[in-house]
Coordinates of C-alpha atoms and ligand atoms in Angstrom, one line a residue:
X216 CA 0.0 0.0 0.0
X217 CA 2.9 2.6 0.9
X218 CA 5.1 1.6 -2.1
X219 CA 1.5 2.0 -4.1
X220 CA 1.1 5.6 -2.5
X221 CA 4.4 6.2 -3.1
X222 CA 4.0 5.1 -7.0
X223 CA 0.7 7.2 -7.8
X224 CA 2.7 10.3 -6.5
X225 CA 5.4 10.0 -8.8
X226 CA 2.9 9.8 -11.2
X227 CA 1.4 12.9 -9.7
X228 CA 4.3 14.8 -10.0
X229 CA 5.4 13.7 -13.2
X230 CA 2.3 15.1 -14.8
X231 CA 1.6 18.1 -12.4
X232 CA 3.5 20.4 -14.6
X233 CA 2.4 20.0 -17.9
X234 CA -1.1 20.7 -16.9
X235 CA 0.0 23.4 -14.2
X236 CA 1.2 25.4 -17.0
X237 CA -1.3 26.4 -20.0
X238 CA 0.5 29.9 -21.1
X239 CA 3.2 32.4 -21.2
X240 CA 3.7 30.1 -18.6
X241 CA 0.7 30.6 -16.3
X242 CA -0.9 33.4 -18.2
X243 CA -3.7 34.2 -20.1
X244 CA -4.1 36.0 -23.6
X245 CA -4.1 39.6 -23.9
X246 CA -7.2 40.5 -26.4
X247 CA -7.2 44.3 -26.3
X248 CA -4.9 45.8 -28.4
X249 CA -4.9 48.9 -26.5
X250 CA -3.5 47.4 -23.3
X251 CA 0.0 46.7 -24.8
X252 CA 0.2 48.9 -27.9
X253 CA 3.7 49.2 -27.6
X254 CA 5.0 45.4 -28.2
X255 CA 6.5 43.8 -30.8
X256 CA 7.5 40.6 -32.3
X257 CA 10.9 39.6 -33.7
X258 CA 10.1 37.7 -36.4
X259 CA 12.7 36.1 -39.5
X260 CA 12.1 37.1 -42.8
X261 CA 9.4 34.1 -43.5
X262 CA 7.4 35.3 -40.3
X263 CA 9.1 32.6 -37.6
X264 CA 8.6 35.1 -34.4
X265 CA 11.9 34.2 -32.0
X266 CA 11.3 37.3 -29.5
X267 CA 9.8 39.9 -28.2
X268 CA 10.7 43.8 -27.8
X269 CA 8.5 47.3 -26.9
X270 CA 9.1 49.9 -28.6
X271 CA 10.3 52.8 -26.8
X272 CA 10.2 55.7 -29.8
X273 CA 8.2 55.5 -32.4
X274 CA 11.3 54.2 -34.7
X275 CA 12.9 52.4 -31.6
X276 CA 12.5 49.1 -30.1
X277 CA 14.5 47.7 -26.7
X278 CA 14.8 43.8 -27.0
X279 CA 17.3 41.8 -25.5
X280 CA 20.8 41.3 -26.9
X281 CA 20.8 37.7 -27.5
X282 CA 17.7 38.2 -29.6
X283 CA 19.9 40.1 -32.3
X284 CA 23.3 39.0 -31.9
X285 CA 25.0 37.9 -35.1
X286 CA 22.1 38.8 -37.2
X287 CA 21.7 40.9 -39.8
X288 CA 19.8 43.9 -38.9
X289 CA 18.0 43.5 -42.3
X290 CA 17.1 40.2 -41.9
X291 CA 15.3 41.2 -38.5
X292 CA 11.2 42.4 -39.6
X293 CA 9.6 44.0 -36.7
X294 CA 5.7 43.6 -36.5
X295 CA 3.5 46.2 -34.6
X296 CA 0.0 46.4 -33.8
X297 CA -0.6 42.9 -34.0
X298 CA -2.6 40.7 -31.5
X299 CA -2.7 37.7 -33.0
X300 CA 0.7 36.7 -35.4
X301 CA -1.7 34.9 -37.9
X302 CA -3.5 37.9 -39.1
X303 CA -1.9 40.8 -40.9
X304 CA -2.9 44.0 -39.4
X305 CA -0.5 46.2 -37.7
X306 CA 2.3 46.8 -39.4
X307 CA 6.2 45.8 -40.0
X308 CA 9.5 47.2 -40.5
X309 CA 12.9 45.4 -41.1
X310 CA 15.7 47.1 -39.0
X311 CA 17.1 49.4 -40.4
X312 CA 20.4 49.0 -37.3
X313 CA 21.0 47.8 -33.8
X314 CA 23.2 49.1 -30.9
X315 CA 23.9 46.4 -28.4
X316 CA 25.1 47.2 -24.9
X317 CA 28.7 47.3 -24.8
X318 CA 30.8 44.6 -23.3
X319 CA 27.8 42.2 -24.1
X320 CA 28.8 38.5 -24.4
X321 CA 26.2 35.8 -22.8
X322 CA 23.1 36.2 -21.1
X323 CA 23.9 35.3 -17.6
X324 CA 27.0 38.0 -17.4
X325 CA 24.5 40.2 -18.0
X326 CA 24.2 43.7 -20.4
X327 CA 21.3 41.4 -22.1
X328 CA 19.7 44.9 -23.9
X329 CA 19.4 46.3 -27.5
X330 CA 18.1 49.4 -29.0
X331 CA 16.7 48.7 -32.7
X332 CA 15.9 51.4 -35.2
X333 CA 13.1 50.8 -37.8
X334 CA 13.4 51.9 -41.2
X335 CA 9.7 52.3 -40.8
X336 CA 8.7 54.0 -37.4
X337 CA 5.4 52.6 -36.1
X338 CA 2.2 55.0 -35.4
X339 CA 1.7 52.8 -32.2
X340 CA 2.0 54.7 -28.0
X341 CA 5.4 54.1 -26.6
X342 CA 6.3 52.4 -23.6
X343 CA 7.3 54.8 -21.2
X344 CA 10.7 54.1 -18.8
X345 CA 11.1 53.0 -15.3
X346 CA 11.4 56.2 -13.5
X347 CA 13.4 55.1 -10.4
X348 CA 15.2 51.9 -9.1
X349 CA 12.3 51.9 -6.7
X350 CA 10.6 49.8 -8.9
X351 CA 12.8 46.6 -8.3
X352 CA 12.1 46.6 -4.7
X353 CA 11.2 43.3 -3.8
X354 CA 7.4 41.9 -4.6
X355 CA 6.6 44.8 -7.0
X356 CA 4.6 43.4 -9.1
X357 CA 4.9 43.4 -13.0
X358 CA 3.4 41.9 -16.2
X359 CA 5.6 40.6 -18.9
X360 CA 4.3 39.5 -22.7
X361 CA 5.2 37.5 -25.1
X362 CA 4.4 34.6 -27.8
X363 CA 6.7 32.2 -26.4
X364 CA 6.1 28.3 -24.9
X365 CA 3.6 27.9 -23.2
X366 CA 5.7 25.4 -21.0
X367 CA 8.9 24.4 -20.6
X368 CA 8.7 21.2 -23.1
X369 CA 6.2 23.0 -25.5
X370 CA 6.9 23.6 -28.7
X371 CA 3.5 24.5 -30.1
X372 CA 3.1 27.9 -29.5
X373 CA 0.1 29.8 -29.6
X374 CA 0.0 32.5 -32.4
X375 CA -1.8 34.9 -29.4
X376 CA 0.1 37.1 -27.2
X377 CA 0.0 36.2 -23.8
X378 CA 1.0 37.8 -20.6
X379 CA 1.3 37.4 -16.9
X380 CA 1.5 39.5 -13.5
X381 CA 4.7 38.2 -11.6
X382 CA 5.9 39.5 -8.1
X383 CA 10.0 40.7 -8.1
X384 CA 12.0 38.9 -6.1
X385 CA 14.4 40.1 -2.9
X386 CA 18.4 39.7 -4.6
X387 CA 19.6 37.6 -1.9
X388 CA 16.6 35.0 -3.0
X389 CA 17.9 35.1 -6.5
X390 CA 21.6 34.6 -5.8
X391 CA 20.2 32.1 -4.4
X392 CA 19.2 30.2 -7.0
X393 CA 21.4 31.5 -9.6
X394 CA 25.6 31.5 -8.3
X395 CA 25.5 34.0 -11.7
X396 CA 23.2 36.8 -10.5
X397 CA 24.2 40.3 -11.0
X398 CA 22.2 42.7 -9.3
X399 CA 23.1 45.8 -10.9
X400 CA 22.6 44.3 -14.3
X401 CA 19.5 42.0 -13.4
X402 CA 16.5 41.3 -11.5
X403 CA 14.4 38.1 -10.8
X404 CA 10.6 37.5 -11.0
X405 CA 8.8 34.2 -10.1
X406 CA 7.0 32.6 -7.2
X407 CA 8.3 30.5 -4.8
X408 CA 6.2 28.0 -5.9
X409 CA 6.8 28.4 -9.9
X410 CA 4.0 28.0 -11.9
X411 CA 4.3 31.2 -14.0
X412 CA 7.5 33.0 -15.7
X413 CA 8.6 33.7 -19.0
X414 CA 9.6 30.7 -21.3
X415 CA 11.5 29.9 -24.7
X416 CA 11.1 32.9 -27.2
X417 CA 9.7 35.1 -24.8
X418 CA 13.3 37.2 -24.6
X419 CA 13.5 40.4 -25.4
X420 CA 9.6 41.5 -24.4
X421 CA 8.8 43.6 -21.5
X422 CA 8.7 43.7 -18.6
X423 CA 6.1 46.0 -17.2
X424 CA 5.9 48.2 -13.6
X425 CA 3.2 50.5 -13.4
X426 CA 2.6 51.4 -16.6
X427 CA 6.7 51.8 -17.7
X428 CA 9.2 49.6 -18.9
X429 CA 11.5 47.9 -15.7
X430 CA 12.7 45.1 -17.4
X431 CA 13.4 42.4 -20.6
X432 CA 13.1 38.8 -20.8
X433 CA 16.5 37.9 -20.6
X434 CA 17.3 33.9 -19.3
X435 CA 16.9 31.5 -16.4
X436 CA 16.9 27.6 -15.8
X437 CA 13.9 26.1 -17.7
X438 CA 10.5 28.1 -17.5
X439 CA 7.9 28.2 -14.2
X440 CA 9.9 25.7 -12.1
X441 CA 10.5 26.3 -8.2
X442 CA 12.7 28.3 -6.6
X443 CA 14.0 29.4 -9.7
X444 CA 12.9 32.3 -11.1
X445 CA 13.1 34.2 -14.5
X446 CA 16.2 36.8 -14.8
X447 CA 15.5 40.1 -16.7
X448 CA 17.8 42.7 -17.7
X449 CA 17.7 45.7 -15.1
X450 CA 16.4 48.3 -17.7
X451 CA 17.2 51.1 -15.5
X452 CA 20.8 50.2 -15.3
X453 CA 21.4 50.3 -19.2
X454 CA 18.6 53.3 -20.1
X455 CA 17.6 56.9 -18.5
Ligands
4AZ961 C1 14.9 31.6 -23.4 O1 15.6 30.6 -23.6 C2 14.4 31.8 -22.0 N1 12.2 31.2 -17.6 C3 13.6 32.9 -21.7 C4 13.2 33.1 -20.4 C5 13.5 32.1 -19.4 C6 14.2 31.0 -19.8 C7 14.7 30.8 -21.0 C8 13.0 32.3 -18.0 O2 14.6 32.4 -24.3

């Protein structure tokens, strides 16, 4: 009886997480376009998205680093004003270039942030910046978007954007889980718990404080597990 107990929760657990996490991961769809006018997708010339950005002017777009390095800005399209990535409204722009923060190498050493210029600039409300560091003070809450996996081993990803309010985490819980964590170029989001982060091809979107841009996707250990949050690029650090 105990070894059968013991069985049906390894079964448990095994399949917990699958079902545990429907979107971003843990987050539902965003359906009005005027709640998040200012995001993006990265998409490859035949329309693969592989990221997410906001734009920030109307010809400027902050995106993660990684999400451009070693690509050619013009083979980079940018699409605006677009809910749902199999439709065609909104509208795109290749890149016309792309300034990376200097010194940038990997994700985890942080500097994970670049500015894009359009060739096209978009007619779309900007995303205000973080005004102070006072928004990274710990359990601030914030809402990141993006088209990525909807869990860790997904790779059938919704063509709807999705999004999802997750609490900051205190520094000293994130060095915790990450030997790599740089506070001054990075900050953590997650629950205890896991359940809902940001996941593969979500890098490069928002992160969002009150209305203003804190953070970007940037990496972490697999997507919504426990006691190990997502890192995002400390915005504030890199932009004023
Ligand atoms: C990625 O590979 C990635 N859970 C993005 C975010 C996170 C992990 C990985 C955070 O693009």
């Amino acid at each position: 009886m105990r070894l059968l107990a013991a069985v049906l929760a390894l079964i448990v657990i095994a399949v917990t997480p699958a079902h545990a996490a429907p979107r971003i991961v843990g987050g539902v769809v965003v359906d009005d376009a005027d709640e998040a006018p200012w995001m993006v997708a990265l998409t490859t010339s035949s329309g693969y998205q592989f990221c997410g950005g906001a734009l920030v002017g109307p010809g400027l777009v902050a995106t993660a680093a990684h999400c451009v390095y070693g690509r050619k800005p013009s083979s980079i399209t940018v699409v605006g004003g677009r809910l749902d990535l199999l439709t065609d409204g909104g509208s795109t722009s290749v890149v016309k270039h792309y300034q990376i923060a200097e010194g940038y190498s990997t994700p985890s050493r942080g500097k994970d942030i670049a500015l894009l210029t359009l060739v096209q600039p978009m007619p779309y409300q900007v995303l205000p910046l973080a005004a102070t560091s006072a928004v990274y003070a710990a359990r601030n809450v914030g809402v990141v978007y993006g088209w990525g996996r909807q869990a860790e081993g997904d790779t059938n990803k919704s063509p709807l954007l999705h999004k999802a309010s997750i609490p900051i985490m205190a520094d000293a819980q994130c060095s915790g889980a990450y030997a790599r964590y740089d506070a001054t170029a990075m900050f953590c989001a997650g629950y205890p718990e896991g359940g809902v982060d940001a996941c593969i091809d979500d890098s490069g979107g928002p992160f969002v404080v009150d209305g203003r841009l804190a953070g970007i996707v940037s990496w972490g250990i697999g997507c919504a597990r426990p006691n190990t949050p997502g890192v995002y690029t400390r915005v504030r650090t890199y932009l004023s």
